Amino acid sequence: MVKAVRIQHTGGPEVMEYVDVPIGEPGPGEVRVRHHACGLNYIDVYFRTGLYAQPLPAGLGMEAAGVVEAVGSGVGHLRVGDRVAYAGRPVGAYAEARIMPADNIVRLPDSISFDTAAAMMLQGLTVQYLFHRTFPLRGGETILFHAAAGGVGLIACQWARAIGVTMIGTVGSDAKAELAKAHGCAHVINYNTENFVQRVREITGGKGVPVVYDSIGRDTFTGSLDCLSPMGMMVSFGSASGPVPAFSLNELASRGSLFITRPSLMNYTAKREDLEQMAAQLFAMVESGKVKIDIRQRYPLSEVQQAHRDLEARKTTGSTLLIP
Ligand SMILES: NC(=O)c1ccc[n+]([C@@H]2O[C@H](COP(=O)([O-])OP(=O)(O)OC[C@H]3O[C@@H](n4cnc5c(N)ncnc54)[C@H](OP(=O)(O)O)[C@@H]3O)[C@@H](O)[C@H]2O)c1
């Protein structure tokens, strides 16, 4: 048996129970990983509330780092004792240990600690694909990135600076604005006190930006479209404020033949070779020191309810760990 978080039904943070669950041996193509640290991500909230559906009862959590302690048949790239990490399905990372498909797991370089890995796999791989695959940045662009002081956000600030991109970031408080600036965000807008569309127009001399990375959803969606230059790309990659309501495609035409995509990390890492390349680039970025993974909150896994409350109340900044 191991301790793990389970939900019997969807709802508020109180539906998460810290319980004993059976674990067993890995089957073909699987490994058992003993977790040293688990990552907290906003997607965990979507699964807990039911915005993203899964059969119940269920686990939660999509990211962890630890050590392989048992290997099923047919697994070529992992051995007992390997230091590893993962981000993605199946859901169920909030646990002391778990069985995982080996194909979804990467080995960690010695230079990357368990804590750093658990804090960066999901958020860092996300920045990698957003900046290099969804809308490939070449350097020299000015971009708009919402929630710049969050987990994904602080990595994006540093990554943008590292590749020569001028990032305009939005945040919900002046303290968060300072934090984003300190991580390399060139211009920061407090969207609770400033009109971010107007500010983006001012900063870009009226031109707008070629790409907006929007993880806020409902509250920022229309404003984000208004920040784009003609033929610009709206990357709607999350819904922290609620899902984007239905809208007419004419909204894209009237603003200048805009493009829109709703990407998910799971699609970008579905092929093993893509996952390996993306992880290698993330590890290299962190090893170079250009991106530092800023772990700003840690909770015992048993206090996961409080962690979710703080995340949803916008009290967290940077990355957050749950320690089993
Ligand atoms: N599609 C993908 O592949 C993918 C992958 C990873 C993450 N994501 C998305 O990226 C976003 C960031 O994820 P994260 O784990 O790093 O979380 P996070 O940014 O650390 O936390 C969410 C932030 O969103 C902002 N926010 C704005 N309106 C909010 C509201 N009504 N309720 C709560 N928060 C609100 C808050 O920052 P302010 O106070 O500064 O507004 C809050 O701190 C999430 O939307 C997540 O779903 C998507």
Short mmCIF file of N, CA and C in Angstrom, two decimals, residues 6-130:
data_model
loop_
_atom_site.label_atom_id
_atom_site.label_comp_id
_atom_site.label_asym_id
_atom_site.label_seq_id
_atom_site.Cartn_x
_atom_site.Cartn_y
_atom_site.Cartn_z
N ARG A 6 -7.00 10.63 -3.62
CA ARG A 6 -8.10 10.08 -4.43
C ARG A 6 -9.30 11.01 -4.33
N ILE A 7 -10.07 11.08 -5.42
CA ILE A 7 -11.36 11.76 -5.36
C ILE A 7 -12.46 10.76 -5.73
N GLN A 8 -13.55 10.79 -4.95
CA GLN A 8 -14.71 9.93 -5.24
C GLN A 8 -15.66 10.64 -6.19
N HIS A 9 -15.67 11.99 -6.08
CA HIS A 9 -16.47 12.80 -6.99
C HIS A 9 -15.77 14.14 -7.18
N THR A 10 -16.21 14.90 -8.18
CA THR A 10 -15.55 16.17 -8.47
C THR A 10 -16.12 17.26 -7.56
N GLY A 11 -15.36 18.33 -7.37
CA GLY A 11 -15.84 19.42 -6.52
C GLY A 11 -14.70 20.30 -6.05
N GLY A 12 -14.88 20.90 -4.87
CA GLY A 12 -13.88 21.80 -4.29
C GLY A 12 -12.69 21.02 -3.74
N PRO A 13 -11.72 21.73 -3.15
CA PRO A 13 -10.53 21.07 -2.62
C PRO A 13 -10.84 19.96 -1.62
N GLU A 14 -12.00 20.08 -0.93
CA GLU A 14 -12.34 19.10 0.11
C GLU A 14 -12.60 17.71 -0.44
N VAL A 15 -12.80 17.57 -1.75
CA VAL A 15 -13.06 16.22 -2.28
C VAL A 15 -11.78 15.37 -2.33
N MET A 16 -10.62 16.03 -2.16
CA MET A 16 -9.36 15.27 -2.23
C MET A 16 -9.08 14.58 -0.89
N GLU A 17 -8.95 13.26 -0.94
CA GLU A 17 -8.68 12.48 0.27
C GLU A 17 -7.29 11.88 0.17
N TYR A 18 -6.59 11.89 1.30
CA TYR A 18 -5.23 11.33 1.36
C TYR A 18 -5.37 9.95 2.00
N VAL A 19 -5.27 8.92 1.19
CA VAL A 19 -5.67 7.58 1.65
C VAL A 19 -4.62 6.52 1.29
N ASP A 20 -4.77 5.33 1.83
CA ASP A 20 -3.92 4.19 1.45
C ASP A 20 -4.52 3.53 0.22
N VAL A 21 -3.67 3.28 -0.78
CA VAL A 21 -4.16 2.57 -1.97
C VAL A 21 -3.20 1.43 -2.30
N PRO A 22 -3.71 0.34 -2.86
CA PRO A 22 -2.82 -0.75 -3.27
C PRO A 22 -2.00 -0.32 -4.49
N ILE A 23 -0.80 -0.86 -4.65
CA ILE A 23 0.01 -0.42 -5.79
C ILE A 23 0.38 -1.57 -6.74
N GLY A 24 0.90 -2.68 -6.26
CA GLY A 24 1.18 -3.82 -7.13
C GLY A 24 2.45 -3.70 -7.94
N GLU A 25 2.60 -4.62 -8.90
CA GLU A 25 3.82 -4.69 -9.71
C GLU A 25 3.55 -4.13 -11.11
N PRO A 26 4.58 -3.57 -11.75
CA PRO A 26 4.38 -3.03 -13.11
C PRO A 26 4.13 -4.15 -14.12
N GLY A 27 3.22 -3.90 -15.06
CA GLY A 27 2.95 -4.84 -16.15
C GLY A 27 3.89 -4.58 -17.31
N PRO A 28 3.65 -5.24 -18.45
CA PRO A 28 4.50 -5.02 -19.63
C PRO A 28 4.51 -3.55 -20.01
N GLY A 29 5.72 -3.02 -20.27
CA GLY A 29 5.84 -1.63 -20.71
C GLY A 29 5.70 -0.62 -19.59
N GLU A 30 5.62 -1.09 -18.34
CA GLU A 30 5.41 -0.16 -17.22
C GLU A 30 6.58 -0.21 -16.24
N VAL A 31 6.66 0.83 -15.41
CA VAL A 31 7.62 0.84 -14.30
C VAL A 31 6.90 1.34 -13.04
N ARG A 32 7.48 0.99 -11.89
CA ARG A 32 6.97 1.59 -10.64
C ARG A 32 7.98 2.65 -10.20
N VAL A 33 7.47 3.84 -9.94
CA VAL A 33 8.34 4.96 -9.56
C VAL A 33 8.03 5.37 -8.13
N ARG A 34 9.07 5.48 -7.31
CA ARG A 34 8.93 6.00 -5.94
C ARG A 34 9.16 7.51 -6.03
N HIS A 35 8.15 8.29 -5.71
CA HIS A 35 8.23 9.75 -5.90
C HIS A 35 9.01 10.44 -4.79
N HIS A 36 9.90 11.35 -5.17
CA HIS A 36 10.54 12.23 -4.19
C HIS A 36 9.81 13.56 -4.11
N ALA A 37 9.21 13.98 -5.21
CA ALA A 37 8.46 15.24 -5.22
C ALA A 37 7.42 15.17 -6.34
N CYS A 38 6.27 15.81 -6.12
CA CYS A 38 5.21 15.89 -7.14
C CYS A 38 4.97 17.35 -7.46
N GLY A 39 4.62 17.64 -8.70
CA GLY A 39 4.34 19.02 -9.10
C GLY A 39 2.87 19.35 -8.93
N LEU A 40 2.62 20.62 -8.60
CA LEU A 40 1.23 21.12 -8.54
C LEU A 40 1.00 21.96 -9.78
N ASN A 41 -0.07 21.68 -10.51
CA ASN A 41 -0.35 22.41 -11.75
C ASN A 41 -1.82 22.78 -11.82
N TYR A 42 -2.08 23.85 -12.59
CA TYR A 42 -3.47 24.29 -12.67
C TYR A 42 -4.38 23.25 -13.30
N ILE A 43 -3.81 22.41 -14.15
CA ILE A 43 -4.63 21.37 -14.79
C ILE A 43 -5.22 20.43 -13.72
N ASP A 44 -4.53 20.30 -12.59
CA ASP A 44 -5.04 19.44 -11.51
C ASP A 44 -6.38 19.97 -11.00
N VAL A 45 -6.51 21.29 -11.00
CA VAL A 45 -7.78 21.91 -10.58
C VAL A 45 -8.88 21.54 -11.58
N TYR A 46 -8.56 21.58 -12.87
CA TYR A 46 -9.58 21.26 -13.88
C TYR A 46 -10.07 19.81 -13.71
N PHE A 47 -9.15 18.89 -13.40
CA PHE A 47 -9.58 17.50 -13.19
C PHE A 47 -10.37 17.37 -11.89
N ARG A 48 -9.95 18.11 -10.87
CA ARG A 48 -10.67 18.01 -9.58
C ARG A 48 -12.09 18.55 -9.69
N THR A 49 -12.25 19.66 -10.42
CA THR A 49 -13.60 20.27 -10.52
C THR A 49 -14.46 19.56 -11.56
N GLY A 50 -13.85 18.76 -12.44
CA GLY A 50 -14.63 18.09 -13.47
C GLY A 50 -14.65 18.86 -14.79
N LEU A 51 -13.98 20.02 -14.85
CA LEU A 51 -13.89 20.74 -16.14
C LEU A 51 -13.27 19.81 -17.18
N TYR A 52 -12.25 19.04 -16.75
CA TYR A 52 -11.72 17.95 -17.58
C TYR A 52 -12.27 16.65 -16.97
N ALA A 53 -12.93 15.85 -17.79
CA ALA A 53 -13.61 14.67 -17.27
C ALA A 53 -12.66 13.48 -17.16
N GLN A 54 -12.87 12.65 -16.15
CA GLN A 54 -12.19 11.35 -16.07
C GLN A 54 -13.11 10.41 -15.27
N PRO A 55 -13.00 9.09 -15.52
CA PRO A 55 -13.83 8.16 -14.76
C PRO A 55 -13.50 8.23 -13.26
N LEU A 56 -14.50 8.11 -12.41
CA LEU A 56 -14.31 8.21 -10.96
C LEU A 56 -14.62 6.87 -10.30
N PRO A 57 -14.05 6.59 -9.11
CA PRO A 57 -13.07 7.39 -8.38
C PRO A 57 -11.75 7.48 -9.15
N ALA A 58 -10.96 8.49 -8.81
CA ALA A 58 -9.74 8.72 -9.59
C ALA A 58 -8.65 9.32 -8.72
N GLY A 59 -7.42 9.26 -9.23
CA GLY A 59 -6.31 9.99 -8.65
C GLY A 59 -6.27 11.38 -9.26
N LEU A 60 -5.26 12.14 -8.84
CA LEU A 60 -5.03 13.47 -9.42
C LEU A 60 -3.52 13.65 -9.57
N GLY A 61 -3.13 14.65 -10.34
CA GLY A 61 -1.71 14.97 -10.47
C GLY A 61 -1.12 14.39 -11.74
N MET A 62 -0.26 15.19 -12.40
CA MET A 62 0.27 14.78 -13.69
C MET A 62 1.78 14.89 -13.77
N GLU A 63 2.46 15.06 -12.64
CA GLU A 63 3.89 15.35 -12.73
C GLU A 63 4.60 14.92 -11.45
N ALA A 64 5.72 14.24 -11.61
CA ALA A 64 6.50 13.87 -10.43
C ALA A 64 7.91 13.49 -10.86
N ALA A 65 8.79 13.41 -9.85
CA ALA A 65 10.15 12.94 -10.07
C ALA A 65 10.50 11.97 -8.96
N GLY A 66 11.31 10.97 -9.29
CA GLY A 66 11.68 9.99 -8.29
C GLY A 66 12.59 8.93 -8.87
N VAL A 67 12.52 7.74 -8.25
CA VAL A 67 13.43 6.66 -8.61
C VAL A 67 12.64 5.44 -9.07
N VAL A 68 13.11 4.81 -10.13
CA VAL A 68 12.47 3.58 -10.61
C VAL A 68 12.77 2.46 -9.62
N GLU A 69 11.73 1.80 -9.12
CA GLU A 69 12.00 0.71 -8.16
C GLU A 69 11.55 -0.66 -8.67
N ALA A 70 10.85 -0.72 -9.79
CA ALA A 70 10.52 -2.01 -10.41
C ALA A 70 10.25 -1.77 -11.88
N VAL A 71 10.67 -2.72 -12.73
CA VAL A 71 10.55 -2.54 -14.18
C VAL A 71 9.79 -3.74 -14.76
N GLY A 72 8.73 -3.46 -15.55
CA GLY A 72 7.96 -4.52 -16.19
C GLY A 72 8.68 -5.06 -17.43
N SER A 73 8.10 -6.09 -18.02
CA SER A 73 8.74 -6.69 -19.19
C SER A 73 8.66 -5.73 -20.38
N GLY A 74 9.66 -5.85 -21.27
CA GLY A 74 9.64 -5.08 -22.51
C GLY A 74 10.04 -3.63 -22.37
N VAL A 75 10.56 -3.24 -21.20
CA VAL A 75 11.01 -1.84 -21.04
C VAL A 75 12.51 -1.79 -21.30
N GLY A 76 12.90 -1.02 -22.32
CA GLY A 76 14.31 -1.01 -22.71
C GLY A 76 15.12 0.11 -22.10
N HIS A 77 14.50 1.27 -21.90
CA HIS A 77 15.32 2.46 -21.58
C HIS A 77 15.41 2.79 -20.11
N LEU A 78 14.80 1.98 -19.24
CA LEU A 78 14.85 2.30 -17.80
C LEU A 78 15.28 1.08 -16.99
N ARG A 79 16.03 1.35 -15.92
CA ARG A 79 16.48 0.28 -15.00
C ARG A 79 16.11 0.66 -13.58
N VAL A 80 16.06 -0.36 -12.71
CA VAL A 80 15.85 -0.09 -11.28
C VAL A 80 16.96 0.84 -10.79
N GLY A 81 16.58 1.87 -10.07
CA GLY A 81 17.56 2.83 -9.53
C GLY A 81 17.70 4.09 -10.37
N ASP A 82 17.15 4.10 -11.59
CA ASP A 82 17.26 5.30 -12.43
C ASP A 82 16.51 6.46 -11.79
N ARG A 83 17.11 7.64 -11.90
CA ARG A 83 16.43 8.89 -11.49
C ARG A 83 15.61 9.36 -12.68
N VAL A 84 14.32 9.59 -12.46
CA VAL A 84 13.42 9.88 -13.59
C VAL A 84 12.41 10.98 -13.24
N ALA A 85 11.72 11.44 -14.28
CA ALA A 85 10.62 12.39 -14.09
C ALA A 85 9.65 12.24 -15.25
N TYR A 86 8.45 12.77 -15.04
CA TYR A 86 7.44 12.72 -16.11
C TYR A 86 6.44 13.84 -15.93
N ALA A 87 5.75 14.16 -17.02
CA ALA A 87 4.62 15.08 -17.00
C ALA A 87 3.61 14.55 -17.98
N GLY A 88 2.42 14.26 -17.51
CA GLY A 88 1.39 13.82 -18.45
C GLY A 88 0.56 12.69 -17.92
N ARG A 89 -0.23 12.13 -18.83
CA ARG A 89 -1.14 11.06 -18.44
C ARG A 89 -0.39 9.76 -18.21
N PRO A 90 -0.99 8.79 -17.50
CA PRO A 90 -2.28 8.88 -16.85
C PRO A 90 -2.24 9.73 -15.59
N VAL A 91 -3.39 10.33 -15.28
CA VAL A 91 -3.50 11.13 -14.07
C VAL A 91 -3.23 10.24 -12.86
N GLY A 92 -2.65 10.80 -11.79
CA GLY A 92 -2.42 9.99 -10.59
C GLY A 92 -1.05 10.19 -9.95
N ALA A 93 -0.42 11.34 -10.20
CA ALA A 93 0.93 11.57 -9.67
C ALA A 93 0.95 11.96 -8.20
N TYR A 94 -0.19 12.37 -7.64
CA TYR A 94 -0.22 12.72 -6.22
C TYR A 94 -0.18 11.42 -5.41
N ALA A 95 1.00 10.87 -5.23
CA ALA A 95 1.14 9.57 -4.56
C ALA A 95 2.58 9.39 -4.13
N GLU A 96 2.77 8.54 -3.11
CA GLU A 96 4.15 8.23 -2.69
C GLU A 96 4.87 7.44 -3.78
N ALA A 97 4.14 6.60 -4.48
CA ALA A 97 4.70 5.80 -5.58
C ALA A 97 3.55 5.41 -6.48
N ARG A 98 3.86 5.07 -7.73
CA ARG A 98 2.80 4.68 -8.65
C ARG A 98 3.39 3.90 -9.82
N ILE A 99 2.50 3.23 -10.56
CA ILE A 99 2.88 2.54 -11.79
C ILE A 99 2.67 3.53 -12.94
N MET A 100 3.63 3.60 -13.86
CA MET A 100 3.53 4.53 -15.02
C MET A 100 3.94 3.79 -16.28
N PRO A 101 3.35 4.14 -17.44
CA PRO A 101 3.88 3.64 -18.71
C PRO A 101 5.31 4.16 -18.89
N ALA A 102 6.24 3.28 -19.17
CA ALA A 102 7.66 3.69 -19.26
C ALA A 102 7.89 4.70 -20.37
N ASP A 103 7.09 4.62 -21.43
CA ASP A 103 7.29 5.53 -22.58
C ASP A 103 7.08 6.99 -22.23
N ASN A 104 6.37 7.25 -21.14
CA ASN A 104 6.08 8.64 -20.78
C ASN A 104 7.14 9.23 -19.84
N ILE A 105 8.17 8.43 -19.55
CA ILE A 105 9.13 8.81 -18.51
C ILE A 105 10.50 9.11 -19.13
N VAL A 106 11.15 10.16 -18.62
CA VAL A 106 12.51 10.45 -19.08
C VAL A 106 13.49 10.32 -17.91
N ARG A 107 14.73 9.94 -18.25
CA ARG A 107 15.77 9.88 -17.22
C ARG A 107 16.29 11.29 -16.98
N LEU A 108 16.67 11.54 -15.72
CA LEU A 108 17.16 12.87 -15.36
C LEU A 108 18.67 12.93 -15.43
N PRO A 109 19.22 14.01 -15.97
CA PRO A 109 20.66 14.22 -15.83
C PRO A 109 21.00 14.42 -14.35
N ASP A 110 22.22 14.09 -13.97
CA ASP A 110 22.62 14.24 -12.56
C ASP A 110 22.47 15.67 -12.07
N SER A 111 22.60 16.62 -12.99
CA SER A 111 22.57 18.04 -12.61
C SER A 111 21.18 18.52 -12.20
N ILE A 112 20.15 17.75 -12.52
CA ILE A 112 18.77 18.20 -12.23
C ILE A 112 18.25 17.46 -11.00
N SER A 113 17.95 18.20 -9.94
CA SER A 113 17.47 17.57 -8.70
C SER A 113 16.03 17.08 -8.87
N PHE A 114 15.62 16.22 -7.96
CA PHE A 114 14.22 15.75 -8.00
C PHE A 114 13.25 16.93 -7.87
N ASP A 115 13.57 17.84 -6.95
CA ASP A 115 12.66 18.97 -6.73
C ASP A 115 12.54 19.81 -8.01
N THR A 116 13.68 20.12 -8.60
CA THR A 116 13.65 20.93 -9.83
C THR A 116 12.86 20.20 -10.91
N ALA A 117 13.10 18.91 -11.05
CA ALA A 117 12.41 18.15 -12.10
C ALA A 117 10.91 18.14 -11.88
N ALA A 118 10.49 17.89 -10.61
CA ALA A 118 9.05 17.81 -10.34
C ALA A 118 8.39 19.17 -10.52
N ALA A 119 9.18 20.23 -10.37
CA ALA A 119 8.61 21.58 -10.51
C ALA A 119 8.59 22.06 -11.95
N MET A 120 9.35 21.42 -12.83
CA MET A 120 9.51 22.01 -14.16
C MET A 120 9.02 21.15 -15.31
N MET A 121 8.81 19.87 -15.11
CA MET A 121 8.53 19.03 -16.29
C MET A 121 7.29 19.52 -17.02
N LEU A 122 6.19 19.70 -16.32
CA LEU A 122 4.96 20.07 -17.02
C LEU A 122 5.03 21.53 -17.49
N GLN A 123 5.44 22.41 -16.60
CA GLN A 123 5.44 23.83 -16.96
C GLN A 123 6.56 24.17 -17.95
N GLY A 124 7.71 23.55 -17.78
CA GLY A 124 8.84 23.83 -18.67
C GLY A 124 8.65 23.23 -20.06
N LEU A 125 8.13 22.01 -20.13
CA LEU A 125 7.85 21.42 -21.46
C LEU A 125 6.77 22.23 -22.17
N THR A 126 5.87 22.80 -21.39
CA THR A 126 4.83 23.63 -21.99
C THR A 126 5.44 24.88 -22.64
N VAL A 127 6.32 25.55 -21.91
CA VAL A 127 6.97 26.73 -22.50
C VAL A 127 7.77 26.32 -23.73
N GLN A 128 8.44 25.18 -23.65
CA GLN A 128 9.22 24.71 -24.81
C GLN A 128 8.34 24.61 -26.06
N TYR A 129 7.20 23.92 -25.94
CA TYR A 129 6.41 23.74 -27.17
C TYR A 129 5.70 25.02 -27.59
N LEU A 130 5.27 25.82 -26.60
CA LEU A 130 4.59 27.08 -26.98
C LEU A 130 5.53 27.99 -27.76
#
